Short mmCIF file of C-alpha atoms in Angstrom, two decimals:
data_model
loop_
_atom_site.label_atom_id
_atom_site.label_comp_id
_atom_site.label_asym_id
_atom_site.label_seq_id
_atom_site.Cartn_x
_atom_site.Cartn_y
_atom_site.Cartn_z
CA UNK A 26 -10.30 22.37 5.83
CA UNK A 27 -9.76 24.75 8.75
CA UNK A 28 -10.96 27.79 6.78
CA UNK A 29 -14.19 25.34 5.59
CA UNK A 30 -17.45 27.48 6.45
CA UNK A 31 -19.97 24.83 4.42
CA UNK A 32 -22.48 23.60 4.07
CA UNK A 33 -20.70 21.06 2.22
CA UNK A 34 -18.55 18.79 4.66
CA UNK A 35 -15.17 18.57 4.40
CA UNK A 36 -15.30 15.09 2.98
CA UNK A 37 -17.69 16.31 0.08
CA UNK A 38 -15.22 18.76 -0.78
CA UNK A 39 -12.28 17.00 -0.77
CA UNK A 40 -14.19 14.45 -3.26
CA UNK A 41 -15.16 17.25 -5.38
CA UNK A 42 -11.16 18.68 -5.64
CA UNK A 43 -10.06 15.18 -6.46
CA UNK A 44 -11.93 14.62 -9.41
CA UNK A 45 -11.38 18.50 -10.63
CA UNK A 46 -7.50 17.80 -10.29
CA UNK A 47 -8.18 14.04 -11.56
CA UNK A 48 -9.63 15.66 -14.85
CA UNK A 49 -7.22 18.30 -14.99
CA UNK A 50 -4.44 15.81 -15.17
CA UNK A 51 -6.02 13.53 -17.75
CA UNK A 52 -6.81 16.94 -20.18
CA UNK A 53 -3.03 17.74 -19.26
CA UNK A 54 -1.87 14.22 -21.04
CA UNK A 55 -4.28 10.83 -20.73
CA UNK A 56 -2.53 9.61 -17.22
CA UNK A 57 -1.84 5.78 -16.97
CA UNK A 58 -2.42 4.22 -13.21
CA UNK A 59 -1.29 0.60 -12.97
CA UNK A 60 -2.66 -1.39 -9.98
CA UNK A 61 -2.91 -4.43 -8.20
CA UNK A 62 -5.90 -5.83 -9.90
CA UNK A 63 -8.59 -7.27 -10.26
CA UNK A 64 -10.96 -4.39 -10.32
CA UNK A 65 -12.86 -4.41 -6.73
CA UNK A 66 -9.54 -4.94 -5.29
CA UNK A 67 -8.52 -2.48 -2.30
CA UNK A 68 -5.67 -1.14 -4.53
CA UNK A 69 -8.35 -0.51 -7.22
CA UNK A 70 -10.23 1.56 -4.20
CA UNK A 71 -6.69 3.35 -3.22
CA UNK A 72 -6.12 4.60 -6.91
CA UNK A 73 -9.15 6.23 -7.53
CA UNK A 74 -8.84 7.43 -3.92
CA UNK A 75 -5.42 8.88 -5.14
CA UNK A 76 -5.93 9.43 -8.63
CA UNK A 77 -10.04 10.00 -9.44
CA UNK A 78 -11.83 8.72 -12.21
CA UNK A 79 -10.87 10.87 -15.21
CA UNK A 80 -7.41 8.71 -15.14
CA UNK A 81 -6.64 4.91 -16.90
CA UNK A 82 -6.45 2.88 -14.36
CA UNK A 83 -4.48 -0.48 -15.26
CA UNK A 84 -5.19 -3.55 -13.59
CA UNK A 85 -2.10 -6.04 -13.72
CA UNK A 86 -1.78 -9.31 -12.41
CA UNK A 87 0.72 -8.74 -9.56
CA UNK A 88 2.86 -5.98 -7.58
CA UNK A 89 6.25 -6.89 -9.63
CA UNK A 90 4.10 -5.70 -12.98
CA UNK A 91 3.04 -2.68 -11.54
CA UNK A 92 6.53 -2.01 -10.94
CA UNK A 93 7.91 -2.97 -14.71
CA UNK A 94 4.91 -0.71 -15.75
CA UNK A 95 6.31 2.31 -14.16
CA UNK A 96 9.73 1.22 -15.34
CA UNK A 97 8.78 0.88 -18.93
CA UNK A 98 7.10 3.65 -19.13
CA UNK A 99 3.66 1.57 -20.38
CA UNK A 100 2.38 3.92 -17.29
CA UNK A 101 2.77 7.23 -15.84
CA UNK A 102 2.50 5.85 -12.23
CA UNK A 103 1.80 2.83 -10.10
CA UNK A 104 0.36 2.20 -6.56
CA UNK A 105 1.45 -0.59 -4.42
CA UNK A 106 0.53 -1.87 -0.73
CA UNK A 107 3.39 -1.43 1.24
CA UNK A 108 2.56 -2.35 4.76
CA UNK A 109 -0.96 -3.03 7.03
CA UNK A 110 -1.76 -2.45 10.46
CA UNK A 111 -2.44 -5.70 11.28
CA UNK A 112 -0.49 -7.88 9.06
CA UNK A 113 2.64 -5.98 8.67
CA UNK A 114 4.96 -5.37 6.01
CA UNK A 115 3.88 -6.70 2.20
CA UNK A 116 6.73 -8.59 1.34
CA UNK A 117 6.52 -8.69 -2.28
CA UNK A 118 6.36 -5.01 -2.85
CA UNK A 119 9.78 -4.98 -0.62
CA UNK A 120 11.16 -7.46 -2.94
CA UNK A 121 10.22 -5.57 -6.08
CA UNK A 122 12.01 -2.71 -4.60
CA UNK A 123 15.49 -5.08 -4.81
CA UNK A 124 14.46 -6.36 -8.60
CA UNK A 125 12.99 -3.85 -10.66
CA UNK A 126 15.41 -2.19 -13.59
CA UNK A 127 14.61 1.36 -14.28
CA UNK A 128 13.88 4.47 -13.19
CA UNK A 129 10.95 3.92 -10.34
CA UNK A 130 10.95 6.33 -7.48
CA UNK A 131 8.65 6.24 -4.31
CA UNK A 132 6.84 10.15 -5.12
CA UNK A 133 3.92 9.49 -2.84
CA UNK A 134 2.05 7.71 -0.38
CA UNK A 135 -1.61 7.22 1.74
CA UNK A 136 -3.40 5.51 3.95
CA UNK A 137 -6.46 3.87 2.89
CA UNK A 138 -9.12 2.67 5.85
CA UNK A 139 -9.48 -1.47 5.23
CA UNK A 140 -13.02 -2.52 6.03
CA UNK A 141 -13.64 -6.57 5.34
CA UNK A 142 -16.80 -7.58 4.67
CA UNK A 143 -18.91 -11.16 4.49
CA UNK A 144 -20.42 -11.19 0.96
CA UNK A 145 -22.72 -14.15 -0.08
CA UNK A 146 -25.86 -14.64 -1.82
CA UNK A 147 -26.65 -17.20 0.94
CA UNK A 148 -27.72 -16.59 4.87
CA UNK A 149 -25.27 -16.77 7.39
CA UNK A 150 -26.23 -19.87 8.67
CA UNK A 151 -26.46 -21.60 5.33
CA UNK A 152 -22.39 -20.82 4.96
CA UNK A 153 -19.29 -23.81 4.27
CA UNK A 154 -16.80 -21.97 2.70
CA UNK A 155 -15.66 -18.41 2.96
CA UNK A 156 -12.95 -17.43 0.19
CA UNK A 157 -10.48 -14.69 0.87
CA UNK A 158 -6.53 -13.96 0.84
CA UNK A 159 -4.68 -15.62 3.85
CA UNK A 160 -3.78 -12.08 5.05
CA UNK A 161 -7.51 -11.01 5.13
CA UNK A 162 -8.21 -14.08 7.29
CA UNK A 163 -5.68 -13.14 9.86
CA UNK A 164 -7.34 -9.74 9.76
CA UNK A 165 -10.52 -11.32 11.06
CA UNK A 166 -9.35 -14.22 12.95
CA UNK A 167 -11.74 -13.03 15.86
CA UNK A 168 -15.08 -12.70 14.27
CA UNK A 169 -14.79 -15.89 12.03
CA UNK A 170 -14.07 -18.05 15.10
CA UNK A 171 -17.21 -16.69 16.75
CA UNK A 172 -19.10 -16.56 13.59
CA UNK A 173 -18.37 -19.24 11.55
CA UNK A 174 -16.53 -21.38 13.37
CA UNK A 175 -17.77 -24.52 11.45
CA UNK A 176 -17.05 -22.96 7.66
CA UNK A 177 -13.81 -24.13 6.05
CA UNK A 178 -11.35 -21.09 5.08
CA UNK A 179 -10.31 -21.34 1.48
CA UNK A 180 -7.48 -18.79 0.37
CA UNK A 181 -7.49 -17.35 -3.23
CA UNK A 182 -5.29 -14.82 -5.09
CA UNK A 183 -7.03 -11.63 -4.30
CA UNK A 184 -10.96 -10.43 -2.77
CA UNK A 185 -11.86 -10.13 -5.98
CA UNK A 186 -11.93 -13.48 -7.06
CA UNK A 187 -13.02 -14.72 -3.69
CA UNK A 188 -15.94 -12.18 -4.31
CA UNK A 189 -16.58 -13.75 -8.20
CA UNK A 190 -15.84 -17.51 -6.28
CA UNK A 191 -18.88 -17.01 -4.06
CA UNK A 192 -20.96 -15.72 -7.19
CA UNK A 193 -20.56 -18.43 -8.65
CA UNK A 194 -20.85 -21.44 -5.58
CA UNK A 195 -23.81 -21.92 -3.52
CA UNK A 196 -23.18 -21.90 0.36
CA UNK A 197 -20.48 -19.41 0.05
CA UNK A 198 -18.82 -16.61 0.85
CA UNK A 199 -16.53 -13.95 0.38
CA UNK A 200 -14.48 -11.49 2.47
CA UNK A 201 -13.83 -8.58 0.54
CA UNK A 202 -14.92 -4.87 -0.31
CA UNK A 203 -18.12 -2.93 -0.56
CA UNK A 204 -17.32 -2.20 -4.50
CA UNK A 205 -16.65 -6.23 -4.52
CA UNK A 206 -20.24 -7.11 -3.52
CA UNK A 207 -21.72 -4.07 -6.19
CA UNK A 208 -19.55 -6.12 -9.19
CA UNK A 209 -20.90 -9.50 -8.37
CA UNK A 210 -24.42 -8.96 -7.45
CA UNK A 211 -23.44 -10.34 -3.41
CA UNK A 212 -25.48 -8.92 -0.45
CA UNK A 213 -22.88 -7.63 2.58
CA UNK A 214 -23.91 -10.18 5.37
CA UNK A 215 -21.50 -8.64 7.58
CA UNK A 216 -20.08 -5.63 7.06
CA UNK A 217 -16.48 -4.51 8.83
CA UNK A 218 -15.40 -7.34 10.50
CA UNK A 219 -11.70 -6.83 10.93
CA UNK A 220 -10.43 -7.75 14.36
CA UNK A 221 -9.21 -3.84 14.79
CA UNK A 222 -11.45 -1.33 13.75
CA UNK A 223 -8.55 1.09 12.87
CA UNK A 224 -7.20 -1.27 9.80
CA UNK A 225 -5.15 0.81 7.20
CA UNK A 226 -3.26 -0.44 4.61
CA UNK A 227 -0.52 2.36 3.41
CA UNK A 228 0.17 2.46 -0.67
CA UNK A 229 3.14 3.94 -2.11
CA UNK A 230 2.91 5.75 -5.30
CA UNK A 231 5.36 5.00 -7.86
CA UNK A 232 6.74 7.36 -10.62
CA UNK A 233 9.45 7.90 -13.08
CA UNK A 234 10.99 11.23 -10.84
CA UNK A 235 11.42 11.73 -7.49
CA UNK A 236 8.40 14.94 -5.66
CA UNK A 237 10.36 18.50 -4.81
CA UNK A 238 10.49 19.02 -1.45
CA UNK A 239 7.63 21.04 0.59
CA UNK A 240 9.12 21.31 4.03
CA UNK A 241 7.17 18.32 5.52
CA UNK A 242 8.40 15.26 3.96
CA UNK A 243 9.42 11.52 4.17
CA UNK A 244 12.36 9.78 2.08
CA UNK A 245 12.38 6.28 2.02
CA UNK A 246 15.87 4.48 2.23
CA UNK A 247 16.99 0.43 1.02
CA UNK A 248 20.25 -0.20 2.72
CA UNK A 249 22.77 -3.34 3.96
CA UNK A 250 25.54 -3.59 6.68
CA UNK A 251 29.07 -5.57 6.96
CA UNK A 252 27.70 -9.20 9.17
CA UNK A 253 29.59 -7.19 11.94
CA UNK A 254 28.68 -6.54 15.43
CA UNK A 255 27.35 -3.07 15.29
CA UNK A 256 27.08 -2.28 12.15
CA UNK A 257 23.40 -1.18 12.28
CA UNK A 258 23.56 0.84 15.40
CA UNK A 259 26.53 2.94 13.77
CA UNK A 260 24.05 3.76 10.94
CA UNK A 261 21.26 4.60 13.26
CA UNK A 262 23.45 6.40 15.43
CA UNK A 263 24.26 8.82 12.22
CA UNK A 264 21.04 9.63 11.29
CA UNK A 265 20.37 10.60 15.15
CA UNK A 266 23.29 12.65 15.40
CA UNK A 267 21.72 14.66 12.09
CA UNK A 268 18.62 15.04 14.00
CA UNK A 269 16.77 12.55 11.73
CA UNK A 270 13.72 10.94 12.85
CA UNK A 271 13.40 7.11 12.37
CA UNK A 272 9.67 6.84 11.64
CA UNK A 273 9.71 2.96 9.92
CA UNK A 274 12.71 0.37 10.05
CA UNK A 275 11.64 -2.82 8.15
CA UNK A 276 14.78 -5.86 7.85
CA UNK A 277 14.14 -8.45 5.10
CA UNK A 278 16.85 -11.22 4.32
CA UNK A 279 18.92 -10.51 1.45
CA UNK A 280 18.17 -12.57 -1.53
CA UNK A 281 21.50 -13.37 -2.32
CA UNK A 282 23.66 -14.07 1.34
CA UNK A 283 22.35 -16.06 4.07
CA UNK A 284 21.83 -14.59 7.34
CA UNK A 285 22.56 -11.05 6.64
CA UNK A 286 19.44 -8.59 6.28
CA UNK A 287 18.69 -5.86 4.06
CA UNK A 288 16.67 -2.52 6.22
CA UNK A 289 13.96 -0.68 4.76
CA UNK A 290 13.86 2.99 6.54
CA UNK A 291 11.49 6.04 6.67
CA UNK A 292 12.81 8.79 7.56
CA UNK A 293 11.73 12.32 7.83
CA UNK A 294 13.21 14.94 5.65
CA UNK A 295 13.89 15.26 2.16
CA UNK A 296 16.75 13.49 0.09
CA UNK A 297 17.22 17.25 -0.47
CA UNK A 298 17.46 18.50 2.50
CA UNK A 299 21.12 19.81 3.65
CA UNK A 300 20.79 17.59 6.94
CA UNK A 301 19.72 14.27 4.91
CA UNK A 302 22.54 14.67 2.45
CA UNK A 303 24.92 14.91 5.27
CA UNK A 304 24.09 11.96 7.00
CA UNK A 305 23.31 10.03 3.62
CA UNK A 306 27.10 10.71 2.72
CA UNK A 307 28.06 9.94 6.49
CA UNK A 308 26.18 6.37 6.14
CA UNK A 309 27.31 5.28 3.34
CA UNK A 310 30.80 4.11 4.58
CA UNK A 311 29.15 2.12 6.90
CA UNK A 312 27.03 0.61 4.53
CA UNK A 313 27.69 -2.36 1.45
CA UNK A 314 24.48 -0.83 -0.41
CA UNK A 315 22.39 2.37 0.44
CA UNK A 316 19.82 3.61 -1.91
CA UNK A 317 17.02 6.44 -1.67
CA UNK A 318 13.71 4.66 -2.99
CA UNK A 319 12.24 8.24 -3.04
CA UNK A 320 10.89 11.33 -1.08
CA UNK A 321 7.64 12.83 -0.87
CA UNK A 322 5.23 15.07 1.31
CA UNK A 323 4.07 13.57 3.98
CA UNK A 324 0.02 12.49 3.93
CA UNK A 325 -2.61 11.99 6.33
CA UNK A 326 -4.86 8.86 6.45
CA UNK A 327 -7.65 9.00 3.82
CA UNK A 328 -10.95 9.22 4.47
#
């Protein structure tokens, strides 16, 4: 971008590489994308951010089948919401990463900018009902209490059927994407109305083999401790003395003993890198499970 002398913007360009590398790929070998669907969805938006439109992209019905689509091979890759600015870590993508069976490695990730909009063929003031996933509504808790205060807050699967739901019903709405409002004929009544105007939602792409390194990389680690006082700091405390940055540490109870936690950890390196294999072999005493999920370079927000 640096050595960028125009007239196109940088933006323009980088829209212009993707789709030469997406079509590149697909004459390579016809490239499978599985997603969180329905189409319109903000994982629909993230893969062709990622992937371009000269790929198959695969809507499934939820993150657990993207997964088993990677795993059995019915796709090349996947791409899964892993965590949001505002609402945190997705929880069933964490769990998927403790149940799938096969070979599925974390090669990639990005950041995707999250606008919410109000879609609805009626005015604002004519609104009852706004349809949208629970996690959406906590995104805009602030401007629907000022807004529409009086309109009742229905939660649906995904902003794509809210978006086809207030098609359909009069005196409705929908909080969803732009793309959402182009598929089902809605006007944007309100456009970006998340409570912090720097929403992301990161995606990790899933594959079959783990990315070479580059020399500016992230792994991503699953691991347990003894129900010990301690136990986690001695981990930590490897990795530090390493000289291994911490960038993400995520716990989620393990499914299958009470009270003790599983810890989902970025780190930055490569699971090849000399440093990273030493402290990956000095952790694992320490540890009752530690597994790499994958490595990959590390990316800057899109857009």
């Amino acid at each position: 971008r640096a050595a960028n002398p125009g007239p196109l913007s940088d933006a323009a360009i980088t829209a212009i590489w993707k789709e030469m590398m997406s079509g590149s790929l697909a004459l390579e070998k016809p490239l499978k994308v599985a997603y969180l669907g329905p189409e319109g969805s903000f994982s629909h938006l993230a893969a062709l951010e990622k992937f371009g439109r000269s790929v198959e992209l695969v809507a499934v019905r939820d993150i657990a089948a993207v997964f088993d689509h990677v795993a059995r091979s019915t796709a090349d890759y996947g791409i899964v919401p892993v965590e949001n600015t505002t609402g945190g870590a997705v929880r069933d993508t964490m769990e998927c990463f403790l149940d799938v069976s096969g070979p599925v490695q974390v090669c990639a990730e990005m950041a995707l900018p999250v606008h919410q909009n109000l879609l609805s063929k009626a005015a604002l003031e004519r609104i009852k009902k706004v349809y949208s996933k629970p996690q959406v509504f906590d995104q805009c808790r602030l401007w629907l209490s000022k807004n529409l205060a009086q309109a009742d807050l229905v939660a649906v699967g995904s902003t794509t059927e809210a978006a086809l739901l207030a098609s359909r019903v009069d005196g409705t709405a929908a909080i969803a994407s732009s793309m959402a409002a182009e598929l089902y004929g809605l006007a944007v009544l309100a456009p970006a109305i998340e409570d912090n105007p720097q929403n992301q939602t990161r995606f990790l792409v899933l594959g079959r083999e783990r990315a070479g390194p580059t020399g500016r990389d992230k792994t991503c680690l699953l691991f347990s401790v003894s129900h010990k006082a301690g136990a986690l700091v001695e981990v930590l405390d490897i990795f530090r003395r390493f000289g291994i940055n911490m960038t993400k540490i995520e716990s989620h109870p393990s499914p299958t003993k009470s009270w003790e936690y599983l810890f989902f950890v970025d780190i930055e390196g490569h699971a090849q890198d000399p440093n990273v294999q030493e402290a990956l072999q000095g952790a694992r005493p320490h540890t009752r499970q530690l597994e790499v999920l994958g490595s990959f370079p590390v990316t800057v927000s899109a857009g």
